[in-house]
Amino acid sequence: MGEDLLRVAALALVEGLTEFLPISSTGHLIVGKALLRFDALGTVFEIVIQFGAACALLLYYRKSLLAQVAQFPSNAEVRRFWLLILVACLPAAALGLLLEAQIEANLFSPQVAALALIAGGIVLLLVERYLRGRTLHDARALQINELTLRQALIVGAAQAFALIPGVSRSGSSIVGGLLTGLNRRAATEFSFYLALPLLGGTTVYKLVKSLPELSGDALLLLAVGTALAGFFAWMAIDWLLGYVSRHSFALFGVYRIVAGGLIWLAAAGGVIA
């Protein structure tokens, strides 16, 4: 049990630090579990500890969210904002429900994560080249509340690619946001808001579905992982918002390509499987 707790703590660190960065928490967890030889809880582990990251996001935006709840009945702009969130969540939610079994059976492997990391890194670099230095205060950039429903659906369609492990939910939705005209910080914040219903809904669905299979020890491991993931996710959220206010996403693109290459070599050499 002690060794499992240490493994869970290490994986919670990975989850917390990578969930909201555009580098794929699921891809990193697949590799981390393979390296640590930890598969006691199956794929339910990756899903459930994401709840900690979702809670960190709720706490980080608690003042804004409480204000929006209070204004929702009387403020059309707030209602429209959450309609945008709902529309953008639909593609990933629908495809996830339809393809869950096939994805878990065929795509949860280090090799798939490695290829997806590399492909996503190339996409990030190409998008940054396309943006050619767009800044936080670029007058041409849209604010979130200026998105149309069609643009929100485009962001959601981009986010749906993250059903492939290694693509990154935050990375794909950020790319979708950038391509629809949001600046880097606005695209990042929109990605964060999209995480609330998706991570929360996925976690509840997966936990209820898997509850009969979980023992007391498993629930303890999940609780510890969730709490630690939330702590590290809070730090990652705060850091990322500050970083993208001053820098491009190119660093993440380079990281993804290098990490994907190393994972592919490790898998090919039998170091991880």
PDB file of C-alpha atoms in Angstrom:
ATOM      1  CA  MET A   1       0.000   0.000   0.000  1.00  0.00           C
ATOM      2  CA  GLY A   2       2.850   2.371   0.878  1.00  0.00           C
ATOM      3  CA  GLU A   3       4.527   1.905  -2.480  1.00  0.00           C
ATOM      4  CA  ASP A   4       1.235   2.436  -4.274  1.00  0.00           C
ATOM      5  CA  LEU A   5       0.724   5.705  -2.378  1.00  0.00           C
ATOM      6  CA  LEU A   6       4.133   6.933  -3.536  1.00  0.00           C
ATOM      7  CA  ARG A   7       3.305   5.990  -7.114  1.00  0.00           C
ATOM      8  CA  VAL A   8      -0.046   7.747  -6.856  1.00  0.00           C
ATOM      9  CA  ALA A   9       1.647  10.879  -5.484  1.00  0.00           C
ATOM     10  CA  ALA A  10       4.087  10.908  -8.400  1.00  0.00           C
ATOM     11  CA  LEU A  11       1.305  10.454 -10.935  1.00  0.00           C
ATOM     12  CA  ALA A  12      -0.810  13.129  -9.237  1.00  0.00           C
ATOM     13  CA  LEU A  13       2.119  15.512  -9.672  1.00  0.00           C
ATOM     14  CA  VAL A  14       2.194  14.639 -13.370  1.00  0.00           C
ATOM     15  CA  GLU A  15      -1.577  15.081 -13.726  1.00  0.00           C
ATOM     16  CA  GLY A  16      -1.702  18.373 -11.844  1.00  0.00           C
ATOM     17  CA  LEU A  17       1.143  19.970 -13.745  1.00  0.00           C
ATOM     18  CA  THR A  18       0.070  18.766 -17.191  1.00  0.00           C
ATOM     19  CA  GLU A  19      -3.754  18.916 -17.188  1.00  0.00           C
ATOM     20  CA  PHE A  20      -3.983  22.561 -18.206  1.00  0.00           C
ATOM     21  CA  LEU A  21      -0.703  22.891 -20.071  1.00  0.00           C
ATOM     22  CA  PRO A  22      -0.962  22.064 -23.796  1.00  0.00           C
ATOM     23  CA  ILE A  23       1.152  18.926 -23.424  1.00  0.00           C
ATOM     24  CA  SER A  24      -1.445  16.196 -22.629  1.00  0.00           C
ATOM     25  CA  SER A  25      -1.985  14.931 -19.098  1.00  0.00           C
ATOM     26  CA  THR A  26      -3.382  11.613 -20.364  1.00  0.00           C
ATOM     27  CA  GLY A  27      -0.337  10.992 -22.548  1.00  0.00           C
ATOM     28  CA  HIS A  28       2.008  11.729 -19.652  1.00  0.00           C
ATOM     29  CA  LEU A  29      -0.017   9.538 -17.278  1.00  0.00           C
ATOM     30  CA  ILE A  30       0.070   6.596 -19.680  1.00  0.00           C
ATOM     31  CA  VAL A  31       3.859   6.864 -19.823  1.00  0.00           C
ATOM     32  CA  GLY A  32       4.154   7.513 -16.080  1.00  0.00           C
ATOM     33  CA  LYS A  33       2.070   4.459 -15.230  1.00  0.00           C
ATOM     34  CA  ALA A  34       4.172   2.337 -17.582  1.00  0.00           C
ATOM     35  CA  LEU A  35       7.436   3.561 -16.016  1.00  0.00           C
ATOM     36  CA  LEU A  36       6.172   3.082 -12.466  1.00  0.00           C
ATOM     37  CA  ARG A  37       4.563  -0.270 -13.274  1.00  0.00           C
ATOM     38  CA  PHE A  38       1.303   1.004 -11.765  1.00  0.00           C
ATOM     39  CA  ASP A  39      -1.933  -0.282 -13.221  1.00  0.00           C
ATOM     40  CA  ALA A  40      -3.863  -1.188 -10.093  1.00  0.00           C
ATOM     41  CA  LEU A  41      -6.861   0.952 -11.004  1.00  0.00           C
ATOM     42  CA  GLY A  42      -6.860   0.777 -14.806  1.00  0.00           C
ATOM     43  CA  THR A  43      -7.932   3.780 -16.860  1.00  0.00           C
ATOM     44  CA  VAL A  44     -10.332   4.928 -14.128  1.00  0.00           C
ATOM     45  CA  PHE A  45      -7.318   6.379 -12.313  1.00  0.00           C
ATOM     46  CA  GLU A  46      -6.513   8.910 -15.052  1.00  0.00           C
ATOM     47  CA  ILE A  47     -10.120  10.015 -15.249  1.00  0.00           C
ATOM     48  CA  VAL A  48     -10.893  10.334 -11.558  1.00  0.00           C
ATOM     49  CA  ILE A  49      -7.808  12.276 -10.453  1.00  0.00           C
ATOM     50  CA  GLN A  50      -8.715  14.832 -13.110  1.00  0.00           C
ATOM     51  CA  PHE A  51     -11.488  15.750 -10.682  1.00  0.00           C
ATOM     52  CA  GLY A  52      -8.806  17.287  -8.488  1.00  0.00           C
ATOM     53  CA  ALA A  53      -7.712  19.472 -11.382  1.00  0.00           C
ATOM     54  CA  ALA A  54     -11.333  20.490 -12.023  1.00  0.00           C
ATOM     55  CA  CYS A  55     -11.729  21.438  -8.346  1.00  0.00           C
ATOM     56  CA  ALA A  56      -8.562  23.537  -8.535  1.00  0.00           C
ATOM     57  CA  LEU A  57     -10.056  25.348 -11.511  1.00  0.00           C
ATOM     58  CA  LEU A  58     -13.317  25.945  -9.642  1.00  0.00           C
ATOM     59  CA  LEU A  59     -11.438  27.433  -6.706  1.00  0.00           C
ATOM     60  CA  TYR A  60      -9.198  29.540  -8.925  1.00  0.00           C
ATOM     61  CA  TYR A  61     -12.189  31.136 -10.672  1.00  0.00           C
ATOM     62  CA  ARG A  62     -14.535  30.981  -7.660  1.00  0.00           C
ATOM     63  CA  LYS A  63     -15.166  34.745  -7.456  1.00  0.00           C
ATOM     64  CA  SER A  64     -15.920  35.045 -11.165  1.00  0.00           C
ATOM     65  CA  LEU A  65     -18.107  31.931 -11.136  1.00  0.00           C
ATOM     66  CA  LEU A  66     -20.119  33.045  -8.098  1.00  0.00           C
ATOM     67  CA  ALA A  67     -20.684  36.433  -9.722  1.00  0.00           C
ATOM     68  CA  GLN A  68     -21.868  34.744 -12.913  1.00  0.00           C
ATOM     69  CA  VAL A  69     -24.265  32.522 -10.973  1.00  0.00           C
ATOM     70  CA  ALA A  70     -25.777  35.608  -9.338  1.00  0.00           C
ATOM     71  CA  GLN A  71     -26.044  37.452 -12.666  1.00  0.00           C
ATOM     72  CA  PHE A  72     -27.241  34.523 -14.756  1.00  0.00           C
ATOM     73  CA  PRO A  73     -31.017  35.203 -14.509  1.00  0.00           C
ATOM     74  CA  SER A  74     -30.718  38.883 -15.434  1.00  0.00           C
ATOM     75  CA  ASN A  75     -27.572  39.155 -17.555  1.00  0.00           C
ATOM     76  CA  ALA A  76     -27.907  38.100 -21.202  1.00  0.00           C
ATOM     77  CA  GLU A  77     -24.140  38.295 -21.735  1.00  0.00           C
ATOM     78  CA  VAL A  78     -23.500  35.763 -18.972  1.00  0.00           C
ATOM     79  CA  ARG A  79     -26.155  33.420 -20.380  1.00  0.00           C
ATOM     80  CA  ARG A  80     -24.627  33.740 -23.850  1.00  0.00           C
ATOM     81  CA  PHE A  81     -21.165  32.968 -22.443  1.00  0.00           C
ATOM     82  CA  TRP A  82     -22.375  29.674 -20.967  1.00  0.00           C
ATOM     83  CA  LEU A  83     -24.213  28.856 -24.164  1.00  0.00           C
ATOM     84  CA  LEU A  84     -20.846  29.183 -25.934  1.00  0.00           C
ATOM     85  CA  ILE A  85     -19.322  26.810 -23.370  1.00  0.00           C
ATOM     86  CA  LEU A  86     -22.131  24.290 -23.866  1.00  0.00           C
ATOM     87  CA  VAL A  87     -21.864  24.387 -27.666  1.00  0.00           C
ATOM     88  CA  ALA A  88     -18.075  23.975 -27.523  1.00  0.00           C
ATOM     89  CA  CYS A  89     -18.378  20.959 -25.209  1.00  0.00           C
ATOM     90  CA  LEU A  90     -20.832  19.050 -27.413  1.00  0.00           C
ATOM     91  CA  PRO A  91     -18.428  17.454 -29.954  1.00  0.00           C
ATOM     92  CA  ALA A  92     -16.070  15.952 -27.351  1.00  0.00           C
ATOM     93  CA  ALA A  93     -18.944  14.834 -25.095  1.00  0.00           C
ATOM     94  CA  ALA A  94     -20.850  13.157 -27.926  1.00  0.00           C
ATOM     95  CA  LEU A  95     -17.844  11.431 -29.486  1.00  0.00           C
ATOM     96  CA  GLY A  96     -16.534  10.405 -26.070  1.00  0.00           C
ATOM     97  CA  LEU A  97     -19.764   8.604 -25.233  1.00  0.00           C
ATOM     98  CA  LEU A  98     -19.875   6.914 -28.638  1.00  0.00           C
ATOM     99  CA  LEU A  99     -16.228   5.865 -28.859  1.00  0.00           C
ATOM    100  CA  GLU A 100     -15.229   5.355 -25.212  1.00  0.00           C
ATOM    101  CA  ALA A 101     -14.756   1.603 -25.402  1.00  0.00           C
ATOM    102  CA  GLN A 102     -12.847   1.665 -28.692  1.00  0.00           C
ATOM    103  CA  ILE A 103     -10.542   4.434 -27.507  1.00  0.00           C
ATOM    104  CA  GLU A 104      -9.691   2.713 -24.226  1.00  0.00           C
ATOM    105  CA  ALA A 105      -9.125  -0.622 -25.957  1.00  0.00           C
ATOM    106  CA  ASN A 106      -6.989   0.600 -28.839  1.00  0.00           C
ATOM    107  CA  LEU A 107      -5.390   3.979 -28.141  1.00  0.00           C
ATOM    108  CA  PHE A 108      -4.166   3.947 -24.534  1.00  0.00           C
ATOM    109  CA  SER A 109      -0.541   3.079 -25.295  1.00  0.00           C
ATOM    110  CA  PRO A 110       2.831   4.877 -25.078  1.00  0.00           C
ATOM    111  CA  GLN A 111       3.255   4.595 -28.859  1.00  0.00           C
ATOM    112  CA  VAL A 112      -0.012   6.400 -29.592  1.00  0.00           C
ATOM    113  CA  ALA A 113       0.764   9.032 -26.944  1.00  0.00           C
ATOM    114  CA  ALA A 114       4.210   9.593 -28.464  1.00  0.00           C
ATOM    115  CA  LEU A 115       2.891  10.100 -31.994  1.00  0.00           C
ATOM    116  CA  ALA A 116       0.114  12.382 -30.755  1.00  0.00           C
ATOM    117  CA  LEU A 117       2.585  14.464 -28.747  1.00  0.00           C
ATOM    118  CA  ILE A 118       4.800  14.916 -31.800  1.00  0.00           C
ATOM    119  CA  ALA A 119       1.885  15.752 -34.094  1.00  0.00           C
ATOM    120  CA  GLY A 120       0.455  18.228 -31.576  1.00  0.00           C
ATOM    121  CA  GLY A 121       3.845  19.875 -31.170  1.00  0.00           C
ATOM    122  CA  ILE A 122       4.132  20.396 -34.917  1.00  0.00           C
ATOM    123  CA  VAL A 123       0.621  21.873 -34.988  1.00  0.00           C
ATOM    124  CA  LEU A 124       1.457  24.312 -32.172  1.00  0.00           C
ATOM    125  CA  LEU A 125       4.575  25.497 -33.989  1.00  0.00           C
ATOM    126  CA  LEU A 126       2.669  25.908 -37.260  1.00  0.00           C
ATOM    127  CA  VAL A 127      -0.089  27.881 -35.517  1.00  0.00           C
ATOM    128  CA  GLU A 128       2.469  30.168 -33.890  1.00  0.00           C
ATOM    129  CA  ARG A 129       4.065  30.730 -37.287  1.00  0.00           C
ATOM    130  CA  TYR A 130       0.629  31.559 -38.683  1.00  0.00           C
ATOM    131  CA  LEU A 131      -0.043  34.018 -35.857  1.00  0.00           C
ATOM    132  CA  ARG A 132       3.301  35.752 -36.531  1.00  0.00           C
ATOM    133  CA  GLY A 133       3.699  37.508 -33.225  1.00  0.00           C
ATOM    134  CA  ARG A 134       0.091  38.305 -32.299  1.00  0.00           C
ATOM    135  CA  THR A 135       0.252  39.834 -28.810  1.00  0.00           C
ATOM    136  CA  LEU A 136      -2.036  39.839 -25.795  1.00  0.00           C
ATOM    137  CA  HIS A 137      -3.322  43.287 -26.684  1.00  0.00           C
ATOM    138  CA  ASP A 138      -3.628  42.808 -30.446  1.00  0.00           C
ATOM    139  CA  ALA A 139      -6.568  44.981 -31.531  1.00  0.00           C
ATOM    140  CA  ARG A 140      -7.543  42.361 -34.110  1.00  0.00           C
ATOM    141  CA  ALA A 141      -8.005  39.649 -31.480  1.00  0.00           C
ATOM    142  CA  LEU A 142     -11.457  38.680 -30.273  1.00  0.00           C
ATOM    143  CA  GLN A 143     -12.575  38.547 -26.664  1.00  0.00           C
ATOM    144  CA  ILE A 144     -14.378  35.390 -25.518  1.00  0.00           C
ATOM    145  CA  ASN A 145     -17.788  37.073 -25.467  1.00  0.00           C
ATOM    146  CA  GLU A 146     -17.320  38.088 -29.104  1.00  0.00           C
ATOM    147  CA  LEU A 147     -17.179  34.494 -30.323  1.00  0.00           C
ATOM    148  CA  THR A 148     -20.074  33.347 -32.469  1.00  0.00           C
ATOM    149  CA  LEU A 149     -21.789  30.006 -31.860  1.00  0.00           C
ATOM    150  CA  ARG A 150     -20.153  28.731 -35.054  1.00  0.00           C
ATOM    151  CA  GLN A 151     -16.709  29.709 -33.767  1.00  0.00           C
ATOM    152  CA  ALA A 152     -17.420  28.058 -30.406  1.00  0.00           C
ATOM    153  CA  LEU A 153     -18.359  24.881 -32.280  1.00  0.00           C
ATOM    154  CA  ILE A 154     -15.056  25.062 -34.179  1.00  0.00           C
ATOM    155  CA  VAL A 155     -13.182  25.257 -30.875  1.00  0.00           C
ATOM    156  CA  GLY A 156     -15.212  22.283 -29.664  1.00  0.00           C
ATOM    157  CA  ALA A 157     -14.435  20.297 -32.818  1.00  0.00           C
ATOM    158  CA  ALA A 158     -10.735  20.967 -32.286  1.00  0.00           C
ATOM    159  CA  GLN A 159     -11.052  19.899 -28.654  1.00  0.00           C
ATOM    160  CA  ALA A 160     -12.606  16.587 -29.706  1.00  0.00           C
ATOM    161  CA  PHE A 161      -9.244  15.500 -31.153  1.00  0.00           C
ATOM    162  CA  ALA A 162      -8.080  15.251 -27.522  1.00  0.00           C
ATOM    163  CA  LEU A 163     -10.024  11.988 -27.206  1.00  0.00           C
ATOM    164  CA  ILE A 164      -6.827  10.560 -28.693  1.00  0.00           C
ATOM    165  CA  PRO A 165      -4.380  10.182 -25.780  1.00  0.00           C
ATOM    166  CA  GLY A 166      -1.418  12.520 -26.178  1.00  0.00           C
ATOM    167  CA  VAL A 167      -3.240  15.198 -28.171  1.00  0.00           C
ATOM    168  CA  SER A 168      -4.129  17.344 -25.091  1.00  0.00           C
ATOM    169  CA  ARG A 169      -7.574  18.731 -24.337  1.00  0.00           C
ATOM    170  CA  SER A 170      -6.197  22.126 -23.368  1.00  0.00           C
ATOM    171  CA  GLY A 171      -3.815  22.182 -26.333  1.00  0.00           C
ATOM    172  CA  SER A 172      -6.446  21.351 -28.925  1.00  0.00           C
ATOM    173  CA  SER A 173      -9.001  23.808 -27.537  1.00  0.00           C
ATOM    174  CA  ILE A 174      -6.343  26.535 -27.288  1.00  0.00           C
ATOM    175  CA  VAL A 175      -5.378  25.944 -30.927  1.00  0.00           C
ATOM    176  CA  GLY A 176      -9.060  26.107 -31.888  1.00  0.00           C
ATOM    177  CA  GLY A 177      -9.420  29.359 -29.965  1.00  0.00           C
ATOM    178  CA  LEU A 178      -6.341  30.902 -31.554  1.00  0.00           C
ATOM    179  CA  LEU A 179      -7.488  29.974 -35.057  1.00  0.00           C
ATOM    180  CA  THR A 180     -10.916  31.541 -34.469  1.00  0.00           C
ATOM    181  CA  GLY A 181      -9.246  34.813 -33.506  1.00  0.00           C
ATOM    182  CA  LEU A 182      -8.792  34.793 -29.713  1.00  0.00           C
ATOM    183  CA  ASN A 183      -5.507  36.055 -28.301  1.00  0.00           C
ATOM    184  CA  ARG A 184      -3.358  33.632 -26.306  1.00  0.00           C
ATOM    185  CA  ARG A 185      -4.688  34.476 -22.856  1.00  0.00           C
ATOM    186  CA  ALA A 186      -8.340  34.519 -23.992  1.00  0.00           C
ATOM    187  CA  ALA A 187      -7.881  31.159 -25.787  1.00  0.00           C
ATOM    188  CA  THR A 188      -6.287  29.734 -22.636  1.00  0.00           C
ATOM    189  CA  GLU A 189      -9.062  30.983 -20.350  1.00  0.00           C
ATOM    190  CA  PHE A 190     -11.750  29.688 -22.694  1.00  0.00           C
ATOM    191  CA  SER A 191     -10.001  26.319 -22.592  1.00  0.00           C
ATOM    192  CA  PHE A 192     -10.090  26.458 -18.782  1.00  0.00           C
ATOM    193  CA  TYR A 193     -13.821  27.151 -18.711  1.00  0.00           C
ATOM    194  CA  LEU A 194     -14.430  24.301 -21.148  1.00  0.00           C
ATOM    195  CA  ALA A 195     -12.646  21.991 -18.724  1.00  0.00           C
ATOM    196  CA  LEU A 196     -15.214  22.563 -15.975  1.00  0.00           C
ATOM    197  CA  PRO A 197     -18.182  20.678 -17.493  1.00  0.00           C
ATOM    198  CA  LEU A 198     -16.032  18.177 -19.396  1.00  0.00           C
ATOM    199  CA  LEU A 199     -13.713  17.143 -16.564  1.00  0.00           C
ATOM    200  CA  GLY A 200     -16.484  17.257 -13.989  1.00  0.00           C
ATOM    201  CA  GLY A 201     -18.966  15.325 -16.121  1.00  0.00           C
ATOM    202  CA  THR A 202     -16.430  12.734 -17.269  1.00  0.00           C
ATOM    203  CA  THR A 203     -15.227  12.147 -13.728  1.00  0.00           C
ATOM    204  CA  VAL A 204     -18.702  11.615 -12.281  1.00  0.00           C
ATOM    205  CA  TYR A 205     -19.702   9.328 -15.172  1.00  0.00           C
ATOM    206  CA  LYS A 206     -16.541   7.233 -14.904  1.00  0.00           C
ATOM    207  CA  LEU A 207     -16.614   7.004 -11.123  1.00  0.00           C
ATOM    208  CA  VAL A 208     -20.267   5.911 -10.984  1.00  0.00           C
ATOM    209  CA  LYS A 209     -19.617   3.365 -13.717  1.00  0.00           C
ATOM    210  CA  SER A 210     -16.575   1.922 -11.933  1.00  0.00           C
ATOM    211  CA  LEU A 211     -17.780   2.172  -8.317  1.00  0.00           C
ATOM    212  CA  PRO A 212     -18.710  -1.521  -7.963  1.00  0.00           C
ATOM    213  CA  GLU A 213     -15.149  -2.493  -8.903  1.00  0.00           C
ATOM    214  CA  LEU A 214     -13.415  -0.231  -6.365  1.00  0.00           C
ATOM    215  CA  SER A 215     -12.362  -1.466  -2.925  1.00  0.00           C
ATOM    216  CA  GLY A 216     -11.579   0.649   0.139  1.00  0.00           C
ATOM    217  CA  ASP A 217      -7.868   0.758  -0.729  1.00  0.00           C
ATOM    218  CA  ALA A 218      -8.618   1.853  -4.273  1.00  0.00           C
ATOM    219  CA  LEU A 219     -10.872   4.658  -3.041  1.00  0.00           C
ATOM    220  CA  LEU A 220      -8.108   5.828  -0.693  1.00  0.00           C
ATOM    221  CA  LEU A 221      -5.604   5.906  -3.552  1.00  0.00           C
ATOM    222  CA  LEU A 222      -8.046   7.841  -5.714  1.00  0.00           C
ATOM    223  CA  ALA A 223      -8.730  10.332  -2.914  1.00  0.00           C
ATOM    224  CA  VAL A 224      -5.028  10.977  -2.321  1.00  0.00           C
ATOM    225  CA  GLY A 225      -4.361  11.298  -6.049  1.00  0.00           C
ATOM    226  CA  THR A 226      -7.277  13.675  -6.505  1.00  0.00           C
ATOM    227  CA  ALA A 227      -6.211  15.969  -3.648  1.00  0.00           C
ATOM    228  CA  LEU A 228      -2.579  16.155  -4.766  1.00  0.00           C
ATOM    229  CA  ALA A 229      -3.523  16.640  -8.412  1.00  0.00           C
ATOM    230  CA  GLY A 230      -5.701  19.577  -7.401  1.00  0.00           C
ATOM    231  CA  PHE A 231      -2.855  21.216  -5.466  1.00  0.00           C
ATOM    232  CA  PHE A 232      -0.405  20.961  -8.350  1.00  0.00           C
ATOM    233  CA  ALA A 233      -3.041  21.972 -10.915  1.00  0.00           C
ATOM    234  CA  TRP A 234      -3.668  25.250  -9.053  1.00  0.00           C
ATOM    235  CA  MET A 235       0.013  26.147  -9.431  1.00  0.00           C
ATOM    236  CA  ALA A 236       0.005  25.201 -13.119  1.00  0.00           C
ATOM    237  CA  ILE A 237      -3.094  27.325 -13.868  1.00  0.00           C
ATOM    238  CA  ASP A 238      -1.614  30.417 -12.241  1.00  0.00           C
ATOM    239  CA  TRP A 239       1.736  29.959 -13.937  1.00  0.00           C
ATOM    240  CA  LEU A 240       0.298  29.334 -17.407  1.00  0.00           C
ATOM    241  CA  LEU A 241      -1.912  32.445 -17.405  1.00  0.00           C
ATOM    242  CA  GLY A 242       1.096  34.568 -16.531  1.00  0.00           C
ATOM    243  CA  TYR A 243       3.312  32.830 -19.081  1.00  0.00           C
ATOM    244  CA  VAL A 244       0.981  33.186 -22.070  1.00  0.00           C
ATOM    245  CA  SER A 245       0.509  36.863 -21.296  1.00  0.00           C
ATOM    246  CA  ARG A 246       4.145  37.369 -22.280  1.00  0.00           C
ATOM    247  CA  HIS A 247       5.154  34.413 -24.457  1.00  0.00           C
ATOM    248  CA  SER A 248       4.005  32.259 -27.343  1.00  0.00           C
ATOM    249  CA  PHE A 249       3.197  28.527 -27.182  1.00  0.00           C
ATOM    250  CA  ALA A 250       6.301  27.629 -29.203  1.00  0.00           C
ATOM    251  CA  LEU A 251       8.133  26.259 -26.150  1.00  0.00           C
ATOM    252  CA  PHE A 252       5.341  23.739 -25.583  1.00  0.00           C
ATOM    253  CA  GLY A 253       5.515  22.717 -29.242  1.00  0.00           C
ATOM    254  CA  VAL A 254       9.229  21.981 -28.964  1.00  0.00           C
ATOM    255  CA  TYR A 255       8.735  20.143 -25.664  1.00  0.00           C
ATOM    256  CA  ARG A 256       6.033  17.944 -27.172  1.00  0.00           C
ATOM    257  CA  ILE A 257       8.191  16.924 -30.117  1.00  0.00           C
ATOM    258  CA  VAL A 258      11.196  16.110 -27.911  1.00  0.00           C
ATOM    259  CA  ALA A 259       9.099  14.260 -25.310  1.00  0.00           C
ATOM    260  CA  GLY A 260       7.213  12.349 -27.993  1.00  0.00           C
ATOM    261  CA  GLY A 261      10.458  11.304 -29.643  1.00  0.00           C
ATOM    262  CA  LEU A 262      11.937  10.074 -26.358  1.00  0.00           C
ATOM    263  CA  ILE A 263       8.768   8.154 -25.491  1.00  0.00           C
ATOM    264  CA  TRP A 264       8.711   6.537 -28.922  1.00  0.00           C
ATOM    265  CA  LEU A 265      12.356   5.447 -28.541  1.00  0.00           C
ATOM    266  CA  ALA A 266      11.679   4.122 -25.034  1.00  0.00           C
ATOM    267  CA  ALA A 267       8.681   2.143 -26.278  1.00  0.00           C
ATOM    268  CA  ALA A 268      10.605   0.816 -29.291  1.00  0.00           C
ATOM    269  CA  GLY A 269      13.458  -0.232 -27.008  1.00  0.00           C
ATOM    270  CA  GLY A 270      11.152  -2.057 -24.613  1.00  0.00           C
ATOM    271  CA  VAL A 271      11.809   0.325 -21.707  1.00  0.00           C
ATOM    272  CA  ILE A 272       8.070   1.034 -21.484  1.00  0.00           C
ATOM    273  CA  ALA A 273       5.152  -0.932 -22.884  1.00  0.00           C
TER     274      ALA A 273
END
